Amino acid sequence: MSVEVGAQAWPGVIEHYARFLPVSEATPRITLLEGNTPLIPSVKVGPRLGVGVRLFFKYEGLNPTASFKDRGMTMAVSKAVEEGAECTICASTGNTSASAAAYSARAGIQSVVLIPHGYVALGKLAQALAYGARTIAVDGDFDDCLRLVRDISDSYPVVLVNSLNPYRLEGQKTAAFEVCDWLGGPPDFHALPVGNAGNITSYWMGYCEYREAGITDRRPRMLGFQAKGAAPIVLGRRVDRPETLATAIRIGNPARWKEAQAALDESDGIIRAVSDDAIIEAYQELASEEGIFVEPASAASIAGLKRLAAEGFFEGRECTVVATLTGHGLKDPDRAIEVAPEPERAPAQVDAIVEMLGL
Ligand SMILES: *Cc1c(COP(=O)(O)O)cnc(C)c1O
């Protein structure tokens, strides 16, 4: 099954970056025209990091299912269909399941998603259900779910579409290409939240491949940020009961740990932990000062940059920084309402409202 894109200006990441991807003419393009997300200049947060800092947000919440996972999923599902698969399976903190469910629906195949019971944000659960995934809430955490789907996909005819699937990383690396294409070169630093560590691995692959192809002549330093209660890479040991309100990065034993460590080592990178309070502060600033509503995990990259700035890291540096904002704020409406003041109540009268507003 091949999708006719016709006169579409943006054909999706596979078609646009085909020469960097393991696809042929025969590979079906299972696409929702993901990618091509905006690189938004920061107006408030960036200037506060340091006088010489130019900060851009790579706003991945504007993908078809509202997270960066779509870049990898278009590849994973297209290759699964090329190989004749009839069913995908994944473990998920929510966004992978939303994306797997959408792209599997698009391909006309079944999807099965295992999620940790009680720890998936409302919008993500709604997506998996709406797209028609067989949705199984497991009494366990993400790491348990991942172990289960690995075992099942080893022995039964279902294709694993977690970021252990190499095609996921191939698709996700296109975000680094877009950053270079839009900026006219790589940034000096690239900041992002780290959970299962697939995305930091993918960006690093993308930056390396562009340099090897001679399109760019250098690579950025990678800055990874984990939540304090779920910071295995920072601590150098797995975390048995990871805890953070940033559920998308509530992971104690990242599948791409080794690769992420290599990306940090090779890029002279930095990985740090940030507290949930710092994540929520950055989350609120992004929405109220930049007009960009993200889910809590996405704000970890901004909390991390603020922490580095407070330590003097950006003092005297002229630099370009890109921060990936991984998912949309509407994914987790419960959290948004919980941390905001209640709406004010008023009778349906002009006078009353004018008085409230002090006009
Ligand atoms: C998946 C996800 C992450 C973490 O990405 P990894 O590749 O697992 O490190 C961060 N934020 C959001 C919104 C996500 O969906």
GROMACS .gro file of C-alpha atoms and ligand atoms in nm:
model
  374
    1MET     CA    1   0.000   0.000   0.000
    2SER     CA    2   0.150   0.327  -0.105
    3VAL     CA    3   0.014   0.666  -0.014
    4GLU     CA    4  -0.022   0.913  -0.297
    5VAL     CA    5   0.107   1.246  -0.172
    6GLY     CA    6   0.035   1.435  -0.492
    7ALA     CA    7   0.104   1.806  -0.475
    8GLN     CA    8   0.160   1.801  -0.098
    9ALA     CA    9   0.438   2.047  -0.014
   10TRP     CA   10   0.572   1.843   0.276
   11PRO     CA   11   0.560   1.467   0.210
   12GLY     CA   12   0.652   1.342   0.560
   13VAL     CA   13   0.995   1.251   0.694
   14ILE     CA   14   1.051   0.928   0.499
   15GLU     CA   15   0.996   1.082   0.159
   16HIS     CA   16   1.177   1.406   0.240
   17TYR     CA   17   1.486   1.238   0.388
   18ALA     CA   18   1.471   0.908   0.195
   19ARG     CA   19   1.836   0.919   0.094
   20PHE     CA   20   1.938   0.904   0.461
   21LEU     CA   21   1.697   0.625   0.552
   22PRO     CA   22   1.695   0.246   0.501
   23VAL     CA   23   1.407   0.256   0.253
   24SER     CA   24   1.366   0.174  -0.114
   25GLU     CA   25   1.106   0.262  -0.375
   26ALA     CA   26   0.926  -0.054  -0.267
   27THR     CA   27   0.892   0.056   0.098
   28PRO     CA   28   0.536   0.173   0.161
   29ARG     CA   29   0.512   0.523   0.306
   30ILE     CA   30   0.277   0.491   0.601
   31THR     CA   31   0.269   0.859   0.680
   32LEU     CA   32   0.056   1.126   0.843
   33LEU     CA   33   0.294   1.394   0.710
   34GLU     CA   34   0.484   1.408   1.038
   35GLY     CA   35   0.793   1.625   1.084
   36ASN     CA   36   0.858   1.974   0.948
   37THR     CA   37   0.790   2.107   1.297
   38PRO     CA   38   0.871   2.469   1.378
   39LEU     CA   39   1.194   2.591   1.531
   40ILE     CA   40   1.058   2.874   1.742
   41PRO     CA   41   1.293   3.148   1.872
   42SER     CA   42   1.260   3.201   2.246
   43VAL     CA   43   1.159   3.550   2.356
   44LYS     CA   44   1.188   3.525   2.735
   45VAL     CA   45   1.354   3.208   2.860
   46GLY     CA   46   1.653   3.223   2.623
   47PRO     CA   47   1.765   3.579   2.700
   48ARG     CA   48   1.755   3.497   3.073
   49LEU     CA   49   1.998   3.206   3.022
   50GLY     CA   50   2.271   3.446   2.920
   51VAL     CA   51   2.328   3.756   2.706
   52GLY     CA   52   2.498   3.563   2.429
   53VAL     CA   53   2.248   3.277   2.417
   54ARG     CA   54   2.019   3.230   2.118
   55LEU     CA   55   1.762   2.968   2.220
   56PHE     CA   56   1.525   2.792   1.981
   57PHE     CA   57   1.249   2.547   2.064
   58LYS     CA   58   1.202   2.248   1.833
   59TYR     CA   59   0.831   2.209   1.901
   60GLU     CA   60   0.759   1.843   1.845
   61GLY     CA   61   0.415   1.871   2.001
   62LEU     CA   62   0.295   1.977   1.656
   63ASN     CA   63   0.337   1.631   1.505
   64PRO     CA   64   0.022   1.437   1.401
   65THR     CA   65  -0.022   1.262   1.737
   66ALA     CA   66   0.137   1.554   1.924
   67SER     CA   67   0.477   1.411   2.010
   68PHE     CA   68   0.810   1.339   1.837
   69LYS     CA   69   0.732   0.967   1.848
   70ASP     CA   70   0.561   1.000   1.507
   71ARG     CA   71   0.897   1.046   1.331
   72GLY     CA   72   1.013   0.704   1.442
   73MET     CA   73   0.675   0.540   1.412
   74THR     CA   74   0.628   0.627   1.044
   75MET     CA   75   0.951   0.435   0.979
   76ALA     CA   76   0.882   0.143   1.214
   77VAL     CA   77   0.530   0.082   1.082
   78SER     CA   78   0.628   0.131   0.717
   79LYS     CA   79   0.906  -0.128   0.752
   80ALA     CA   80   0.678  -0.364   0.946
   81VAL     CA   81   0.422  -0.346   0.663
   82GLU     CA   82   0.696  -0.393   0.402
   83GLU     CA   83   0.796  -0.710   0.586
   84GLY     CA   84   0.437  -0.835   0.593
   85ALA     CA   85   0.348  -0.770   0.957
   86GLU     CA   86  -0.016  -0.774   1.066
   87CYS     CA   87   0.022  -0.655   1.423
   88THR     CA   88   0.249  -0.416   1.618
   89ILE     CA   89   0.317  -0.425   1.991
   90CYS     CA   90   0.478  -0.173   2.226
   91ALA     CA   91   0.525  -0.078   2.587
   92SER     CA   92   0.459   0.285   2.652
   93THR     CA   93   0.441   0.568   2.900
   94GLY     CA   94   0.173   0.696   2.660
   95ASN     CA   95   0.314   0.870   2.357
   96THR     CA   96   0.462   0.564   2.188
   97SER     CA   97   0.126   0.391   2.223
   98ALA     CA   98  -0.062   0.690   2.079
   99SER     CA   99   0.173   0.698   1.783
  100ALA     CA  100   0.185   0.320   1.728
  101ALA     CA  101  -0.195   0.307   1.741
  102ALA     CA  102  -0.233   0.591   1.488
  103TYR     CA  103   0.021   0.462   1.235
  104SER     CA  104  -0.106   0.104   1.268
  105ALA     CA  105  -0.460   0.229   1.204
  106ARG     CA  106  -0.331   0.418   0.902
  107ALA     CA  107  -0.168   0.098   0.773
  108GLY     CA  108  -0.479  -0.107   0.841
  109ILE     CA  109  -0.307  -0.342   1.087
  110GLN     CA  110  -0.374  -0.421   1.454
  111SER     CA  111  -0.180  -0.261   1.739
  112VAL     CA  112  -0.136  -0.381   2.097
  113VAL     CA  113  -0.012  -0.143   2.365
  114LEU     CA  114   0.098  -0.222   2.721
  115ILE     CA  115   0.090   0.074   2.958
  116PRO     CA  116   0.165   0.104   3.329
  117HIS     CA  117  -0.170   0.110   3.506
  118GLY     CA  118  -0.244   0.452   3.654
  119TYR     CA  119   0.064   0.625   3.510
  120VAL     CA  120  -0.043   0.732   3.163
  121ALA     CA  121  -0.164   1.088   3.106
  122LEU     CA  122  -0.530   1.122   3.010
  123GLY     CA  123  -0.483   1.256   2.657
  124LYS     CA  124  -0.246   0.973   2.564
  125LEU     CA  125  -0.481   0.706   2.692
  126ALA     CA  126  -0.765   0.869   2.498
  127GLN     CA  127  -0.554   0.854   2.183
  128ALA     CA  128  -0.464   0.483   2.210
  129LEU     CA  129  -0.830   0.398   2.266
  130ALA     CA  130  -0.960   0.626   1.990
  131TYR     CA  131  -0.716   0.491   1.731
  132GLY     CA  132  -0.834   0.141   1.816
  133ALA     CA  133  -0.532  -0.014   1.987
  134ARG     CA  134  -0.579  -0.323   2.202
  135THR     CA  135  -0.490  -0.134   2.521
  136ILE     CA  136  -0.369  -0.335   2.818
  137ALA     CA  137  -0.304  -0.160   3.151
  138VAL     CA  138  -0.041  -0.366   3.332
  139ASP     CA  139   0.005  -0.384   3.708
  140GLY     CA  140   0.365  -0.269   3.690
  141ASP     CA  141   0.578   0.018   3.564
  142PHE     CA  142   0.713   0.096   3.217
  143ASP     CA  143   1.018  -0.123   3.266
  144ASP     CA  144   0.789  -0.422   3.339
  145CYS     CA  145   0.584  -0.345   3.026
  146LEU     CA  146   0.898  -0.331   2.812
  147ARG     CA  147   1.020  -0.666   2.944
  148LEU     CA  148   0.681  -0.821   2.861
  149VAL     CA  149   0.663  -0.691   2.505
  150ARG     CA  150   1.022  -0.799   2.438
  151ASP     CA  151   0.940  -1.153   2.550
  152ILE     CA  152   0.614  -1.162   2.353
  153SER     CA  153   0.763  -1.024   2.031
  154ASP     CA  154   1.054  -1.273   2.054
  155SER     CA  155   0.815  -1.566   2.033
  156TYR     CA  156   0.497  -1.452   1.857
  157PRO     CA  157   0.413  -1.288   1.521
  158VAL     CA  158   0.396  -0.928   1.640
  159VAL     CA  159   0.645  -0.652   1.555
  160LEU     CA  160   0.800  -0.461   1.843
  161VAL     CA  161   0.784  -0.085   1.774
  162ASN     CA  162   0.956   0.045   2.087
  163SER     CA  163   1.278   0.234   2.031
  164LEU     CA  164   1.460  -0.102   2.051
  165ASN     CA  165   1.332  -0.126   1.695
  166PRO     CA  166   1.620   0.027   1.496
  167TYR     CA  167   1.383   0.193   1.247
  168ARG     CA  168   1.245   0.412   1.525
  169LEU     CA  169   1.586   0.576   1.572
  170GLU     CA  170   1.629   0.612   1.196
  171GLY     CA  171   1.305   0.809   1.173
  172GLN     CA  172   1.371   1.018   1.482
  173LYS     CA  173   1.713   1.130   1.359
  174THR     CA  174   1.534   1.342   1.096
  175ALA     CA  175   1.465   1.602   1.365
  176ALA     CA  176   1.839   1.675   1.378
  177PHE     CA  177   1.840   1.713   0.998
  178GLU     CA  178   1.556   1.964   1.018
  179VAL     CA  179   1.737   2.164   1.286
  180CYS     CA  180   2.048   2.189   1.064
  181ASP     CA  181   1.843   2.265   0.753
  182TRP     CA  182   1.641   2.540   0.923
  183LEU     CA  183   1.933   2.697   1.115
  184GLY     CA  184   2.175   2.666   0.825
  185GLY     CA  185   2.405   2.454   1.042
  186PRO     CA  186   2.408   2.265   1.371
  187PRO     CA  187   2.353   2.450   1.700
  188ASP     CA  188   2.631   2.465   1.959
  189PHE     CA  189   2.420   2.280   2.215
  190HIS     CA  190   2.118   2.054   2.185
  191ALA     CA  191   1.909   1.998   2.499
  192LEU     CA  192   1.647   1.732   2.550
  193PRO     CA  193   1.471   1.523   2.813
  194VAL     CA  194   1.594   1.166   2.850
  195GLY     CA  195   1.368   0.870   2.932
  196ASN     CA  196   1.431   0.551   2.741
  197ALA     CA  197   1.716   0.745   2.574
  198GLY     CA  198   1.609   0.673   2.216
  199ASN     CA  199   1.572   1.037   2.122
  200ILE     CA  200   1.912   1.161   2.239
  201THR     CA  201   2.063   0.863   2.054
  202SER     CA  202   1.865   0.953   1.739
  203TYR     CA  203   1.961   1.320   1.737
  204TRP     CA  204   2.325   1.229   1.777
  205MET     CA  205   2.297   0.984   1.483
  206GLY     CA  206   2.140   1.259   1.274
  207TYR     CA  207   2.406   1.517   1.358
  208CYS     CA  208   2.684   1.266   1.288
  209GLU     CA  209   2.537   1.157   0.955
  210TYR     CA  210   2.498   1.513   0.833
  211ARG     CA  211   2.861   1.580   0.912
  212GLU     CA  212   2.975   1.256   0.747
  213ALA     CA  213   2.777   1.356   0.436
  214GLY     CA  214   2.959   1.690   0.433
  215ILE     CA  215   2.637   1.888   0.480
  216THR     CA  216   2.765   2.028   0.809
  217ASP     CA  217   3.119   2.060   0.941
  218ARG     CA  218   3.064   2.010   1.314
  219ARG     CA  219   2.829   1.861   1.572
  220PRO     CA  220   2.664   2.007   1.881
  221ARG     CA  221   2.731   1.916   2.242
  222MET     CA  222   2.438   1.711   2.367
  223LEU     CA  223   2.269   1.815   2.692
  224GLY     CA  224   2.044   1.547   2.843
  225PHE     CA  225   1.812   1.594   3.138
  226GLN     CA  226   1.643   1.332   3.353
  227ALA     CA  227   1.393   1.375   3.634
  228LYS     CA  228   1.552   1.345   3.980
  229GLY     CA  229   1.341   1.043   4.077
  230ALA     CA  230   1.413   0.867   3.747
  231ALA     CA  231   1.777   0.944   3.672
  232PRO     CA  232   1.954   0.612   3.607
  233ILE     CA  233   2.208   0.753   3.360
  234VAL     CA  234   2.299   1.040   3.593
  235LEU     CA  235   2.336   0.800   3.886
  236GLY     CA  236   2.511   0.531   3.684
  237ARG     CA  237   2.274   0.259   3.806
  238ARG     CA  238   1.924   0.143   3.732
  239VAL     CA  239   1.643   0.289   3.944
  240ASP     CA  240   1.400   0.027   4.066
  241ARG     CA  241   1.101   0.243   4.146
  242PRO     CA  242   1.129   0.553   3.927
  243GLU     CA  243   0.908   0.842   4.038
  244THR     CA  244   0.835   1.171   3.866
  245LEU     CA  245   0.527   1.363   3.758
  246ALA     CA  246   0.689   1.382   3.414
  247THR     CA  247   0.543   1.041   3.325
  248ALA     CA  248   0.697   1.030   2.975
  249ILE     CA  249   1.043   1.003   3.134
  250ARG     CA  250   0.946   0.785   3.432
  251ILE     CA  251   1.192   0.513   3.333
  252GLY     CA  252   1.447   0.339   3.554
  253ASN     CA  253   1.633   0.122   3.303
  254PRO     CA  254   1.661   0.293   2.963
  255ALA     CA  255   1.667   0.065   2.659
  256ARG     CA  256   1.920   0.289   2.481
  257TRP     CA  257   2.140   0.358   2.783
  258LYS     CA  258   2.468   0.251   2.618
  259GLU     CA  259   2.404   0.450   2.302
  260ALA     CA  260   2.302   0.759   2.500
  261GLN     CA  261   2.618   0.736   2.707
  262ALA     CA  262   2.820   0.713   2.386
  263ALA     CA  263   2.646   1.021   2.245
  264LEU     CA  264   2.728   1.211   2.565
  265ASP     CA  265   3.091   1.096   2.561
  266GLU     CA  266   3.152   1.162   2.192
  267SER     CA  267   2.986   1.505   2.195
  268ASP     CA  268   3.152   1.622   2.519
  269GLY     CA  269   2.795   1.633   2.649
  270ILE     CA  270   2.639   1.679   2.989
  271ILE     CA  271   2.364   1.482   3.162
  272ARG     CA  272   2.195   1.616   3.475
  273ALA     CA  273   1.891   1.554   3.691
  274VAL     CA  274   1.622   1.817   3.753
  275SER     CA  275   1.360   1.818   4.027
  276ASP     CA  276   0.987   1.792   3.962
  277ASP     CA  277   0.948   2.143   4.107
  278ALA     CA  278   1.197   2.280   3.854
  279ILE     CA  279   1.019   2.093   3.574
  280ILE     CA  280   0.684   2.244   3.670
  281GLU     CA  281   0.833   2.593   3.697
  282ALA     CA  282   0.976   2.562   3.343
  283TYR     CA  283   0.646   2.412   3.223
  284GLN     CA  284   0.456   2.715   3.349
  285GLU     CA  285   0.707   2.963   3.207
  286LEU     CA  286   0.692   2.804   2.861
  287ALA     CA  287   0.315   2.837   2.854
  288SER     CA  288   0.272   3.177   3.021
  289GLU     CA  289   0.580   3.358   2.885
  290GLU     CA  290   0.646   3.191   2.550
  291GLY     CA  291   0.292   3.083   2.458
  292ILE     CA  292   0.406   2.722   2.416
  293PHE     CA  293   0.211   2.454   2.601
  294VAL     CA  294   0.408   2.134   2.648
  295GLU     CA  295   0.372   1.827   2.862
  296PRO     CA  296   0.581   1.818   3.182
  297ALA     CA  297   0.854   1.584   3.048
  298SER     CA  298   0.925   1.829   2.766
  299ALA     CA  299   0.995   2.105   3.017
  300ALA     CA  300   1.280   1.902   3.167
  301SER     CA  301   1.508   2.028   2.893
  302ILE     CA  302   1.428   2.389   2.988
  303ALA     CA  303   1.459   2.320   3.361
  304GLY     CA  304   1.800   2.172   3.282
  305LEU     CA  305   1.915   2.472   3.079
  306LYS     CA  306   1.807   2.703   3.361
  307ARG     CA  307   2.006   2.495   3.605
  308LEU     CA  308   2.319   2.513   3.389
  309ALA     CA  309   2.270   2.889   3.355
  310ALA     CA  310   2.243   2.926   3.733
  311GLU     CA  311   2.579   2.747   3.762
  312GLY     CA  312   2.732   3.004   3.525
  313PHE     CA  313   2.761   2.766   3.233
  314PHE     CA  314   2.652   3.020   2.971
  315GLU     CA  315   2.849   3.317   3.110
  316GLY     CA  316   3.058   3.478   2.840
  317ARG     CA  317   2.940   3.229   2.578
  318GLU     CA  318   2.805   3.331   2.238
  319CYS     CA  319   2.605   3.026   2.142
  320THR     CA  320   2.302   2.880   1.971
  321VAL     CA  321   2.100   2.635   2.178
  322VAL     CA  322   1.817   2.417   2.052
  323ALA     CA  323   1.582   2.256   2.305
  324THR     CA  324   1.346   1.984   2.189
  325LEU     CA  325   0.997   2.025   2.330
  326THR     CA  326   0.894   1.663   2.294
  327GLY     CA  327   0.516   1.662   2.343
  328HIS     CA  328   0.206   1.881   2.351
  329GLY     CA  329   0.059   2.010   2.677
  330LEU     CA  330  -0.289   1.882   2.594
  331LYS     CA  331  -0.155   1.530   2.643
  332ASP     CA  332  -0.176   1.582   3.018
  333PRO     CA  333  -0.470   1.813   3.093
  334ASP     CA  334  -0.501   1.689   3.451
  335ARG     CA  335  -0.157   1.824   3.538
  336ALA     CA  336  -0.224   2.157   3.368
  337ILE     CA  337  -0.538   2.211   3.574
  338GLU     CA  338  -0.380   2.087   3.896
  339VAL     CA  339  -0.094   2.340   3.889
  340ALA     CA  340  -0.302   2.639   3.773
  341PRO     CA  341  -0.537   2.858   3.977
  342GLU     CA  342  -0.909   2.775   3.956
  343PRO     CA  343  -1.111   2.970   3.700
  344GLU     CA  344  -1.291   3.264   3.860
  345ARG     CA  345  -1.672   3.250   3.880
  346ALA     CA  346  -1.900   3.538   3.788
  347PRO     CA  347  -2.270   3.601   3.732
  348ALA     CA  348  -2.378   3.671   3.371
  349GLN     CA  349  -2.367   4.051   3.420
  350VAL     CA  350  -2.142   4.314   3.262
  351ASP     CA  351  -2.119   4.520   3.583
  352ALA     CA  352  -2.002   4.229   3.791
  353ILE     CA  353  -1.730   4.132   3.545
  354VAL     CA  354  -1.613   4.491   3.493
  355GLU     CA  355  -1.585   4.530   3.869
  356MET     CA  356  -1.389   4.205   3.903
  357LEU     CA  357  -1.147   4.325   3.637
  358GLY     CA  358  -1.111   4.668   3.800
  359LEU     CA  359  -1.188   4.843   3.469
  360LIG     C1  360   0.919   0.949   2.480
  360LIG     C2  361   0.922   1.084   2.537
  360LIG     C3  362   1.035   1.137   2.601
  360LIG     C4  363   1.159   1.057   2.624
  360LIG     O1  364   1.224   1.019   2.506
  360LIG     P1  365   1.322   0.894   2.506
  360LIG     O2  366   1.353   0.868   2.366
  360LIG     O3  367   1.245   0.781   2.572
  360LIG     O4  368   1.439   0.932   2.588
  360LIG     C5  369   1.031   1.266   2.647
  360LIG     N1  370   0.921   1.342   2.633
  360LIG     C6  371   0.810   1.296   2.572
  360LIG     C7  372   0.692   1.383   2.562
  360LIG     C8  373   0.807   1.165   2.523
  360LIG     O5  374   0.696   1.120   2.465
   0.00000   0.00000   0.00000
